[in-house]
mmCIF file of N, CA and C in Angstrom:
data_model
loop_
_atom_site.group_PDB
_atom_site.id
_atom_site.type_symbol
_atom_site.label_atom_id
_atom_site.label_comp_id
_atom_site.label_asym_id
_atom_site.label_seq_id
_atom_site.Cartn_x
_atom_site.Cartn_y
_atom_site.Cartn_z
ATOM 1 N N MET A 1 38.901 149.442 104.615
ATOM 2 C CA MET A 1 39.419 150.303 105.666
ATOM 3 C C MET A 1 40.804 150.839 105.301
ATOM 4 N N ILE A 2 41.608 149.988 104.680
ATOM 5 C CA ILE A 2 42.968 150.416 104.345
ATOM 6 C C ILE A 2 42.950 151.611 103.394
ATOM 7 N N GLU A 3 42.018 151.614 102.452
ATOM 8 C CA GLU A 3 41.943 152.714 101.484
ATOM 9 C C GLU A 3 41.594 154.027 102.181
ATOM 10 N N ALA A 4 40.697 153.972 103.144
ATOM 11 C CA ALA A 4 40.300 155.184 103.872
ATOM 12 C C ALA A 4 41.459 155.738 104.690
ATOM 13 N N VAL A 5 42.183 154.875 105.370
ATOM 14 C CA VAL A 5 43.325 155.326 106.179
ATOM 15 C C VAL A 5 44.408 155.900 105.273
ATOM 16 N N LYS A 6 44.642 155.258 104.126
ATOM 17 C CA LYS A 6 45.645 155.765 103.177
ATOM 18 C C LYS A 6 45.272 157.161 102.684
ATOM 19 N N LYS A 7 44.010 157.350 102.314
ATOM 20 C CA LYS A 7 43.574 158.663 101.826
ATOM 21 C C LYS A 7 43.688 159.729 102.914
ATOM 22 N N LEU A 8 43.309 159.382 104.129
ATOM 23 C CA LEU A 8 43.424 160.345 105.235
ATOM 24 C C LEU A 8 44.880 160.695 105.524
ATOM 25 N N ALA A 9 45.748 159.696 105.535
ATOM 26 C CA ALA A 9 47.166 159.950 105.793
ATOM 27 C C ALA A 9 47.769 160.802 104.677
ATOM 28 N N ASP A 10 47.470 160.465 103.424
ATOM 29 C CA ASP A 10 47.975 161.253 102.292
ATOM 30 C C ASP A 10 47.480 162.693 102.363
ATOM 31 N N PHE A 11 46.205 162.865 102.676
ATOM 32 C CA PHE A 11 45.645 164.211 102.785
ATOM 33 C C PHE A 11 46.329 164.989 103.909
ATOM 34 N N GLY A 12 46.503 164.356 105.035
ATOM 35 C CA GLY A 12 47.146 165.025 106.168
ATOM 36 C C GLY A 12 48.578 165.432 105.868
ATOM 37 N N LEU A 13 49.331 164.536 105.244
ATOM 38 C CA LEU A 13 50.736 164.827 104.954
ATOM 39 C C LEU A 13 50.895 165.831 103.813
ATOM 40 N N ASN A 14 50.072 165.718 102.780
ATOM 41 C CA ASN A 14 50.265 166.532 101.580
ATOM 42 C C ASN A 14 49.461 167.827 101.549
ATOM 43 N N ASN A 15 48.260 167.824 102.097
ATOM 44 C CA ASN A 15 47.415 169.016 102.023
ATOM 45 C C ASN A 15 47.473 169.865 103.287
ATOM 46 N N ILE A 16 47.419 169.203 104.423
ATOM 47 C CA ILE A 16 47.444 169.940 105.690
ATOM 48 C C ILE A 16 48.880 170.155 106.161
ATOM 49 N N LYS A 17 49.811 169.421 105.558
ATOM 50 C CA LYS A 17 51.247 169.536 105.860
ATOM 51 C C LYS A 17 51.607 169.020 107.253
ATOM 52 N N PHE A 18 50.880 167.978 107.701
ATOM 53 C CA PHE A 18 51.303 167.315 108.928
ATOM 54 C C PHE A 18 52.706 166.766 108.708
ATOM 55 N N ARG A 19 53.514 166.778 109.719
ATOM 56 C CA ARG A 19 54.848 166.188 109.629
ATOM 57 C C ARG A 19 54.865 164.761 110.150
ATOM 58 N N ARG A 20 53.877 164.433 110.977
ATOM 59 C CA ARG A 20 53.842 163.119 111.613
ATOM 60 C C ARG A 20 52.387 162.703 111.830
ATOM 61 N N ILE A 21 52.117 161.432 111.552
ATOM 62 C CA ILE A 21 50.810 160.852 111.832
ATOM 63 C C ILE A 21 51.042 159.581 112.636
ATOM 64 N N GLU A 22 50.237 159.388 113.674
ATOM 65 C CA GLU A 22 50.368 158.227 114.545
ATOM 66 C C GLU A 22 49.107 157.376 114.490
ATOM 67 N N ILE A 23 49.301 156.081 114.598
ATOM 68 C CA ILE A 23 48.197 155.134 114.716
ATOM 69 C C ILE A 23 48.483 154.256 115.925
ATOM 70 N N ARG A 24 47.472 154.110 116.780
ATOM 71 C CA ARG A 24 47.578 153.232 117.947
ATOM 72 C C ARG A 24 46.477 152.192 117.874
ATOM 73 N N CYS A 25 46.783 150.974 118.289
ATOM 74 C CA CYS A 25 45.772 149.918 118.322
ATOM 75 C C CYS A 25 46.152 148.872 119.359
ATOM 76 N N GLU A 26 45.150 148.111 119.793
ATOM 77 C CA GLU A 26 45.407 147.042 120.754
ATOM 78 C C GLU A 26 46.351 146.017 120.140
ATOM 79 N N SER A 27 47.295 145.547 120.934
ATOM 80 C CA SER A 27 48.288 144.603 120.423
ATOM 81 C C SER A 27 47.668 143.291 119.955
ATOM 82 N N THR A 28 46.534 142.917 120.508
ATOM 83 C CA THR A 28 45.896 141.655 120.124
ATOM 84 C C THR A 28 44.994 141.783 118.898
ATOM 85 N N ASN A 29 44.770 143.001 118.420
ATOM 86 C CA ASN A 29 43.904 143.224 117.262
ATOM 87 C C ASN A 29 44.752 143.171 115.990
ATOM 88 N N LEU A 30 44.946 141.972 115.470
ATOM 89 C CA LEU A 30 45.848 141.777 114.339
ATOM 90 C C LEU A 30 45.367 142.464 113.066
ATOM 91 N N LYS A 31 44.059 142.555 112.867
ATOM 92 C CA LYS A 31 43.544 143.240 111.673
ATOM 93 C C LYS A 31 43.854 144.732 111.729
ATOM 94 N N SER A 32 43.734 145.325 112.896
ATOM 95 C CA SER A 32 44.060 146.747 113.035
ATOM 96 C C SER A 32 45.555 146.984 112.893
ATOM 97 N N ARG A 33 46.358 146.081 113.400
ATOM 98 C CA ARG A 33 47.813 146.222 113.285
ATOM 99 C C ARG A 33 48.280 146.098 111.836
ATOM 100 N N ALA A 34 47.561 145.329 111.033
ATOM 101 C CA ALA A 34 47.958 145.119 109.642
ATOM 102 C C ALA A 34 47.840 146.393 108.814
ATOM 103 N N ILE A 35 46.932 147.282 109.174
ATOM 104 C CA ILE A 35 46.708 148.496 108.378
ATOM 105 C C ILE A 35 47.947 149.388 108.342
ATOM 106 N N PRO A 36 48.477 149.851 109.467
ATOM 107 C CA PRO A 36 49.668 150.700 109.375
ATOM 108 C C PRO A 36 50.871 149.960 108.797
ATOM 109 N N GLU A 37 50.974 148.663 109.068
ATOM 110 C CA GLU A 37 52.096 147.898 108.527
ATOM 111 C C GLU A 37 52.049 147.857 107.006
ATOM 112 N N LYS A 38 50.870 147.672 106.424
ATOM 113 C CA LYS A 38 50.723 147.638 104.966
ATOM 114 C C LYS A 38 50.942 149.008 104.337
ATOM 115 N N LEU A 39 50.693 150.076 105.093
ATOM 116 C CA LEU A 39 50.820 151.434 104.556
ATOM 117 C C LEU A 39 52.201 152.040 104.781
ATOM 118 N N GLY A 40 53.125 151.282 105.343
ATOM 119 C CA GLY A 40 54.487 151.776 105.507
ATOM 120 C C GLY A 40 54.743 152.562 106.773
ATOM 121 N N PHE A 41 53.817 152.524 107.715
ATOM 122 C CA PHE A 41 54.056 153.162 109.009
ATOM 123 C C PHE A 41 55.124 152.358 109.749
ATOM 124 N N VAL A 42 55.900 153.023 110.566
ATOM 125 C CA VAL A 42 56.970 152.379 111.327
ATOM 126 C C VAL A 42 56.446 151.988 112.703
ATOM 127 N N PHE A 43 56.696 150.744 113.094
ATOM 128 C CA PHE A 43 56.323 150.287 114.428
ATOM 129 C C PHE A 43 57.306 150.900 115.415
ATOM 130 N N GLU A 44 56.796 151.692 116.349
ATOM 131 C CA GLU A 44 57.661 152.378 117.305
ATOM 132 C C GLU A 44 57.743 151.672 118.645
ATOM 133 N N GLY A 45 56.778 150.812 118.933
ATOM 134 C CA GLY A 45 56.849 150.074 120.178
ATOM 135 C C GLY A 45 55.485 149.732 120.729
ATOM 136 N N THR A 46 55.519 149.111 121.900
ATOM 137 C CA THR A 46 54.302 148.700 122.584
ATOM 138 C C THR A 46 54.231 149.378 123.938
ATOM 139 N N LEU A 47 53.119 150.010 124.202
ATOM 140 C CA LEU A 47 52.872 150.622 125.505
ATOM 141 C C LEU A 47 52.162 149.576 126.358
ATOM 142 N N ARG A 48 52.832 149.102 127.382
ATOM 143 C CA ARG A 48 52.289 148.014 128.198
ATOM 144 C C ARG A 48 51.218 148.515 129.153
ATOM 145 N N ASN A 49 50.143 147.728 129.276
ATOM 146 C CA ASN A 49 49.025 148.058 130.170
ATOM 147 C C ASN A 49 48.581 149.506 130.010
ATOM 148 N N ASP A 50 48.433 149.919 128.772
ATOM 149 C CA ASP A 50 48.179 151.321 128.446
ATOM 150 C C ASP A 50 46.710 151.722 128.506
ATOM 151 N N ASP A 51 45.810 150.804 128.182
ATOM 152 C CA ASP A 51 44.404 151.188 128.043
ATOM 153 C C ASP A 51 43.511 150.019 128.435
ATOM 154 N N LEU A 52 42.257 150.321 128.706
ATOM 155 C CA LEU A 52 41.296 149.265 129.007
ATOM 156 C C LEU A 52 40.865 148.558 127.731
ATOM 157 N N SER A 53 40.604 147.272 127.850
ATOM 158 C CA SER A 53 40.091 146.507 126.717
ATOM 159 C C SER A 53 38.725 147.055 126.310
ATOM 160 N N ALA A 54 38.258 146.643 125.143
ATOM 161 C CA ALA A 54 36.984 147.145 124.621
ATOM 162 C C ALA A 54 35.828 146.892 125.583
ATOM 163 N N ASP A 55 35.865 145.774 126.301
ATOM 164 C CA ASP A 55 34.788 145.486 127.250
ATOM 165 C C ASP A 55 35.054 146.057 128.642
ATOM 166 N N GLY A 56 36.201 146.721 128.810
ATOM 167 C CA GLY A 56 36.519 147.378 130.072
ATOM 168 C C GLY A 56 36.934 146.456 131.196
ATOM 169 N N SER A 57 37.239 145.201 130.873
ATOM 170 C CA SER A 57 37.511 144.227 131.928
ATOM 171 C C SER A 57 38.972 144.127 132.344
ATOM 172 N N LYS A 58 39.900 144.585 131.482
ATOM 173 C CA LYS A 58 41.320 144.437 131.821
ATOM 174 C C LYS A 58 42.155 145.475 131.069
ATOM 175 N N LEU A 59 43.371 145.661 131.537
ATOM 176 C CA LEU A 59 44.306 146.535 130.841
ATOM 177 C C LEU A 59 44.931 145.782 129.675
ATOM 178 N N THR A 60 45.154 146.490 128.579
ATOM 179 C CA THR A 60 45.746 145.871 127.394
ATOM 180 C C THR A 60 46.954 146.668 126.933
ATOM 181 N N ASP A 61 47.780 146.017 126.141
ATOM 182 C CA ASP A 61 48.936 146.671 125.540
ATOM 183 C C ASP A 61 48.493 147.380 124.263
ATOM 184 N N THR A 62 49.146 148.499 123.968
ATOM 185 C CA THR A 62 48.830 149.286 122.782
ATOM 186 C C THR A 62 50.051 149.357 121.880
ATOM 187 N N CYS A 63 49.876 149.002 120.606
ATOM 188 C CA CYS A 63 50.947 149.131 119.618
ATOM 189 C C CYS A 63 50.902 150.537 119.035
ATOM 190 N N PHE A 64 52.069 151.079 118.781
ATOM 191 C CA PHE A 64 52.225 152.467 118.381
ATOM 192 C C PHE A 64 52.978 152.513 117.054
ATOM 193 N N TYR A 65 52.352 153.099 116.037
ATOM 194 C CA TYR A 65 52.948 153.228 114.705
ATOM 195 C C TYR A 65 52.966 154.698 114.298
ATOM 196 N N SER A 66 53.926 155.072 113.449
ATOM 197 C CA SER A 66 53.935 156.442 112.938
ATOM 198 C C SER A 66 54.515 156.483 111.535
ATOM 199 N N ILE A 67 54.194 157.578 110.854
ATOM 200 C CA ILE A 67 54.816 157.882 109.571
ATOM 201 C C ILE A 67 55.215 159.345 109.628
ATOM 202 N N ILE A 68 56.403 159.634 109.120
ATOM 203 C CA ILE A 68 56.952 160.989 109.172
ATOM 204 C C ILE A 68 57.302 161.410 107.752
ATOM 205 N N LYS A 69 56.955 162.639 107.426
ATOM 206 C CA LYS A 69 57.280 163.150 106.089
ATOM 207 C C LYS A 69 58.505 164.017 106.153
#
């Protein structure tokens, strides 16, 4: 998964000329959080009670990462 996200981010920044790419994931999903951290994205913060959990039973916090060229 990390390779796919890296290729997409590189393509967006270098070919499409995006200036900013954002990644959001549930705060409890440590595997998803590891991807932007390993790729050099900056942790910008946590949005509290931002979205429903995958099973729709409760509100969850969302971690917010970005990379800027």
